[in-house]
XYZ file of N, CA, C and O in Angstrom:
168
model
N 0.825 -1.190 0.000
C 0.000 0.000 0.000
C 0.867 1.250 0.000
O 0.575 2.192 -0.709
N 1.935 1.245 0.789
C 2.768 2.440 0.845
C 3.499 2.683 -0.461
O 3.736 3.836 -0.834
N 3.847 1.638 -1.174
C 4.489 1.815 -2.472
C 3.513 2.444 -3.461
O 3.899 3.303 -4.258
N 2.262 2.045 -3.411
C 1.253 2.646 -4.288
C 1.054 4.112 -3.945
O 0.880 4.944 -4.816
N 1.099 4.423 -2.647
C 0.943 5.812 -2.232
C 2.143 6.646 -2.662
O 2.017 7.819 -2.982
N 3.323 6.039 -2.678
C 4.523 6.755 -3.082
C 4.519 7.160 -4.537
O 5.250 8.065 -4.938
N 3.693 6.505 -5.344
C 3.592 6.870 -6.755
C 2.872 8.193 -6.950
O 3.013 8.820 -7.988
N 2.118 8.602 -5.940
C 1.460 9.898 -5.983
C 2.504 10.958 -5.648
O 3.104 10.929 -4.585
N 2.742 11.908 -6.541
C 3.820 12.873 -6.353
C 3.677 13.664 -5.060
O 4.666 13.981 -4.408
N 2.459 14.007 -4.697
C 2.241 14.812 -3.502
C 2.640 14.050 -2.238
O 3.079 14.643 -1.264
N 2.516 12.739 -2.269
C 2.812 11.932 -1.094
C 4.227 11.365 -1.106
O 4.615 10.658 -0.200
N 4.998 11.710 -2.152
C 6.368 11.216 -2.228
C 7.243 11.770 -1.117
O 8.151 11.122 -0.635
N 6.966 12.991 -0.720
C 7.702 13.636 0.372
C 6.694 14.091 1.419
O 5.577 14.463 1.091
N 7.126 14.087 2.656
C 6.238 14.511 3.734
C 6.646 15.908 4.179
O 7.543 16.071 4.998
N 6.040 16.926 3.578
C 6.392 18.298 3.918
C 5.176 19.112 4.354
O 5.207 20.334 4.340
N 4.114 18.452 4.728
C 2.935 19.156 5.227
C 3.135 19.501 6.701
O 3.766 18.762 7.442
N 2.600 20.630 7.116
C 2.740 21.064 8.504
C 1.712 20.424 9.420
O 1.969 20.215 10.597
N 0.540 20.138 8.881
C -0.542 19.597 9.701
C -0.800 18.146 9.324
O -0.955 17.814 8.145
N -0.885 17.269 10.306
C -1.139 15.851 9.994
C -2.482 15.627 9.317
O -2.628 14.685 8.539
N -3.443 16.505 9.556
C -4.760 16.357 8.919
C -4.651 16.523 7.409
O -5.356 15.855 6.647
N -3.771 17.394 6.965
C -3.588 17.608 5.521
C -2.976 16.367 4.887
O -3.408 15.914 3.825
N -1.979 15.799 5.552
C -1.364 14.575 5.042
C -2.383 13.450 4.983
O -2.430 12.690 4.003
N -3.205 13.337 6.001
C -4.240 12.304 6.014
C -5.225 12.496 4.863
O -5.601 11.532 4.189
N -5.620 13.734 4.624
C -6.547 14.009 3.529
C -5.930 13.636 2.181
O -6.598 13.040 1.328
N -4.649 13.954 1.986
C -3.990 13.598 0.732
C -3.860 12.095 0.571
O -3.933 11.568 -0.536
N -3.680 11.382 1.684
C -3.624 9.922 1.600
C -4.969 9.351 1.177
O -5.032 8.448 0.345
N -6.047 9.897 1.727
C -7.378 9.453 1.303
C -7.598 9.742 -0.179
O -8.101 8.886 -0.919
N -7.219 10.929 -0.624
C -7.399 11.264 -2.036
C -6.561 10.359 -2.933
O -7.021 9.946 -4.010
N -5.356 10.046 -2.507
C -4.512 9.147 -3.299
C -5.112 7.760 -3.417
O -5.085 7.136 -4.483
N -5.654 7.235 -2.322
C -6.261 5.906 -2.370
C -7.558 5.917 -3.188
O -7.835 4.959 -3.907
N -8.330 6.986 -3.090
C -9.536 7.106 -3.905
C -9.163 7.109 -5.377
O -9.794 6.428 -6.198
N -8.121 7.858 -5.720
C -7.675 7.923 -7.119
C -7.251 6.538 -7.607
O -7.582 6.124 -8.717
N -6.519 5.813 -6.776
C -6.078 4.466 -7.133
C -7.273 3.541 -7.353
O -7.323 2.799 -8.349
N -8.241 3.576 -6.458
C -9.402 2.710 -6.589
C -10.248 3.063 -7.808
O -10.753 2.171 -8.501
N -10.397 4.340 -8.101
C -11.165 4.747 -9.284
C -10.489 4.261 -10.558
O -11.143 3.784 -11.485
N -9.158 4.378 -10.610
C -8.432 3.897 -11.794
C -8.625 2.396 -11.969
O -8.820 1.909 -13.081
N -8.579 1.636 -10.853
C -8.781 0.190 -10.945
C -10.196 -0.161 -11.356
O -10.410 -1.098 -12.144
N -11.168 0.550 -10.832
C -12.555 0.299 -11.221
C -12.794 0.631 -12.694
O -13.521 -0.097 -13.384
N -12.215 1.706 -13.164
C -12.375 2.088 -14.572
C -11.739 1.047 -15.490
O -12.285 0.735 -16.547
N -10.610 0.503 -15.074
C -9.938 -0.507 -15.882
C -10.744 -1.814 -15.917
O -10.770 -2.516 -16.911
N -11.421 -2.128 -14.809
C -12.185 -3.366 -14.725
C -13.513 -3.274 -15.485
O -14.059 -4.304 -15.879
N -14.003 -2.082 -15.682
C -15.310 -1.914 -16.336
C -15.228 -2.023 -17.838
O -14.294 -2.079 -18.475
């Protein structure tokens, strides 16, 4: 999972000041990954 998250450029480095922002970007990265997989399967 962490390797998949590392492919997202925003999550490649941890330079956010607030942990909530990092958490939100992680959710967005996983949503993006799942949408791409669903689109490929359809």
